[in-house]
Amino acid sequence: MTLLVVLVVAAAVAWYLQDQQRPGAGSSATAEARRLRTPLVRLADLVGIETAAGNRARRFAEGAAGEKATAVLLRSLTRQGWIVLHDLALPYGKANVDHLLISPTGKVFILDSKRWSGRFFVFVRNGRLWHGKVDVDDRLDGLRYETRTVANVLGIPVTPFVVMHQAPMNGDSLSVGDIRIVPAALAVARLRAASRHPGHSEKQALVAARAKRLLPSYGSNR
């Protein structure tokens, strides 16, 4: 085994050992990317060999990057009295909620972060979501399911948003059914506007306590 091969293998193993899951936004996506990136997959990446596991890991890593970018944007809402929770587990199944927000008025929002290629526009045609020439409406199915589940668990209405990173949009916001899709740069302003009418009578603290009890951190449930 040549010195170069030894160094490449050592680098792949070190990368695997150092890539540890951290709690917070994007942690479950990061963990899945880490699980897929075994030392052999990392070795293949380092020498330029494409693998199915490596491609899936990259998609999860992109998703984690989008969630972390959204979390940074939401810090301004935290300073204004919003309660912001990241990467929450549902009571059953393997799905997770990227971000759950409770406004000072008690209104609940679920945010799904998307980080898609900036080469193609995102738009709605015939009530379905498109990214360039690809119908991507089924990529909202997870958010639809999460919204229904969280609304049932909390017993109050929940408003779903998609925060779109990188991919340009035709307009400042799009709607597909009850889901609003907004550019990342406008997400905070759109959330503030949508929070003005609570839609129920419960106070923020009561809603937050129930959410923290029934929707724990995804990592703590696995």
XYZ file of C-alpha atoms in Angstrom:
222
model
C 0.000 0.000 0.000
C 1.542 3.288 -1.057
C 1.900 6.259 1.243
C -0.753 8.152 -0.753
C -3.317 5.384 -0.237
C -2.520 5.256 3.476
C -3.047 9.017 3.759
C -6.348 8.880 1.877
C -7.662 6.053 4.066
C -6.545 7.880 7.213
C -8.270 11.061 6.047
C -11.526 9.176 5.379
C -11.487 7.558 8.822
C -10.663 10.866 10.541
C -13.509 12.590 8.686
C -15.889 9.852 9.832
C -14.830 10.104 13.484
C -14.910 13.899 13.638
C -18.320 14.312 11.979
C -20.373 14.021 15.175
C -24.074 14.884 15.484
C -24.853 18.095 17.313
C -28.254 19.017 18.711
C -30.316 21.756 17.125
C -31.422 22.696 13.644
C -30.416 20.170 11.012
C -29.122 17.624 13.530
C -31.195 14.670 12.289
C -30.335 15.375 8.641
C -26.687 15.698 9.614
C -26.900 12.395 11.492
C -28.392 10.632 8.472
C -25.682 12.037 6.214
C -23.097 10.830 8.723
C -24.665 7.353 8.860
C -24.502 7.067 5.072
C -20.940 8.315 4.902
C -19.181 5.198 6.101
C -15.388 5.172 5.831
C -15.664 3.316 2.509
C -18.112 5.876 1.102
C -15.880 8.717 2.277
C -12.905 7.026 0.707
C -14.827 6.788 -2.579
C -15.710 10.494 -2.323
C -12.097 11.433 -1.700
C -10.905 9.614 -4.818
C -13.794 10.873 -6.964
C -15.913 7.689 -7.180
C -19.668 8.387 -7.161
C -21.861 6.093 -5.035
C -25.601 5.955 -4.298
C -24.920 6.351 -0.568
C -22.637 9.292 -1.215
C -25.284 11.026 -3.321
C -27.947 10.475 -0.644
C -25.570 11.767 2.008
C -24.997 14.929 -0.005
C -28.762 15.521 -0.255
C -29.147 15.136 3.508
C -26.193 17.460 4.070
C -27.804 20.048 1.776
C -31.011 19.741 3.772
C -29.138 20.225 7.024
C -27.454 23.338 5.614
C -30.872 24.767 4.718
C -32.221 24.087 8.212
C -29.217 25.739 9.834
C -29.561 28.780 7.572
C -33.230 29.088 8.512
C -32.364 28.816 12.204
C -30.045 31.806 11.845
C -32.854 33.848 10.287
C -35.233 32.947 13.098
C -32.986 34.336 15.832
C -34.522 37.777 15.341
C -37.956 36.335 16.162
C -36.626 34.766 19.356
C -35.464 38.194 20.464
C -39.010 39.469 19.850
C -40.632 36.919 22.142
C -41.274 34.032 19.757
C -40.562 30.482 20.912
C -38.562 28.591 18.283
C -37.923 24.831 18.485
C -35.850 22.841 16.002
C -35.737 19.240 14.791
C -38.649 17.763 16.720
C -39.862 14.165 16.724
C -43.455 13.240 16.024
C -45.177 10.792 18.407
C -44.943 7.981 15.855
C -43.033 7.180 12.688
C -39.654 8.500 11.613
C -40.709 11.952 10.365
C -39.389 15.068 12.053
C -40.365 18.726 12.130
C -37.593 21.044 10.932
C -38.776 24.097 12.885
C -41.791 24.764 15.110
C -42.582 28.382 16.025
C -45.021 29.777 18.558
C -45.695 33.488 18.175
C -46.382 35.835 21.115
C -50.072 35.606 20.124
C -49.926 31.808 20.517
C -50.155 30.986 16.821
C -48.208 27.896 15.758
C -46.178 27.558 12.567
C -44.280 24.631 11.082
C -41.405 25.544 8.802
C -39.797 23.205 6.283
C -36.446 24.380 4.945
C -35.665 23.701 1.275
C -32.276 24.342 -0.306
C -32.686 23.681 -4.011
C -30.555 24.508 -7.019
C -30.504 28.180 -7.905
C -30.396 27.374 -11.626
C -34.167 26.861 -11.847
C -37.180 28.903 -10.756
C -39.757 27.637 -8.285
C -43.357 28.292 -9.326
C -46.905 26.955 -9.049
C -48.771 25.568 -12.056
C -52.271 24.101 -11.870
C -52.080 24.010 -8.098
C -48.810 22.041 -8.021
C -45.260 23.062 -7.165
C -42.584 23.004 -9.867
C -38.812 23.491 -9.834
C -37.821 24.230 -13.385
C -39.241 21.440 -15.555
C -39.762 19.050 -12.635
C -43.048 18.629 -10.760
C -41.896 18.574 -7.127
C -45.290 18.766 -5.449
C -44.762 15.401 -3.762
C -41.866 16.954 -1.849
C -44.494 18.826 0.154
C -46.178 15.616 1.298
C -43.955 15.366 4.351
C -44.894 18.881 5.447
C -48.584 18.118 4.884
C -48.317 15.051 7.091
C -46.339 16.886 9.783
C -48.854 19.736 9.836
C -51.822 17.390 10.301
C -50.026 15.419 12.989
C -48.853 18.413 15.009
C -52.300 20.033 14.802
C -53.833 16.828 16.172
C -51.215 16.504 18.902
C -51.513 20.118 20.070
C -55.253 20.391 19.470
C -54.980 23.764 17.733
C -54.529 25.003 14.129
C -51.015 24.889 12.666
C -49.842 26.961 9.694
C -47.219 25.423 7.361
C -44.493 27.423 5.604
C -41.695 26.422 3.259
C -38.566 28.572 3.542
C -36.866 28.459 0.142
C -33.094 28.896 0.008
C -31.102 29.460 -3.212
C -33.798 28.631 -5.786
C -35.392 31.842 -7.159
C -39.167 32.176 -7.039
C -41.767 33.706 -9.332
C -43.117 36.230 -6.833
C -42.558 37.118 -3.181
C -44.609 34.126 -2.023
C -46.428 31.138 -3.460
C -49.313 29.058 -2.141
C -50.052 25.388 -2.668
C -53.205 24.586 -0.758
C -52.598 25.696 2.833
C -48.832 25.777 2.401
C -47.098 29.095 1.858
C -43.707 29.097 0.150
C -41.526 32.142 0.779
C -37.964 33.165 -0.120
C -35.615 32.871 2.833
C -34.924 36.617 2.796
C -38.632 37.369 3.351
C -39.484 34.535 5.736
C -39.312 36.532 8.965
C -41.463 39.374 7.621
C -44.073 36.925 6.288
C -44.218 35.096 9.620
C -44.684 38.316 11.548
C -47.553 39.308 9.259
C -49.203 35.890 9.531
C -49.014 35.908 13.341
C -51.223 38.945 13.890
C -54.396 36.868 14.324
C -53.980 33.911 16.678
C -56.929 31.794 15.517
C -57.372 30.300 19.013
C -57.531 31.520 22.595
C -54.631 29.691 24.263
C -51.658 31.647 25.567
C -48.186 31.146 24.197
C -46.770 29.623 27.397
C -49.434 26.894 27.536
C -48.977 25.977 23.876
C -45.185 25.916 24.277
C -45.337 23.681 27.353
C -47.528 21.172 25.515
C -45.295 21.243 22.429
C -42.141 20.618 24.464
C -43.792 17.735 26.301
C -45.359 16.009 23.289
C -42.806 16.837 20.580
C -39.347 16.185 22.041
C -36.041 16.682 20.300
C -35.704 14.158 17.471
C -32.361 12.888 18.767
C -33.690 12.244 22.264
C -36.389 9.965 20.847
C -34.058 7.799 18.786
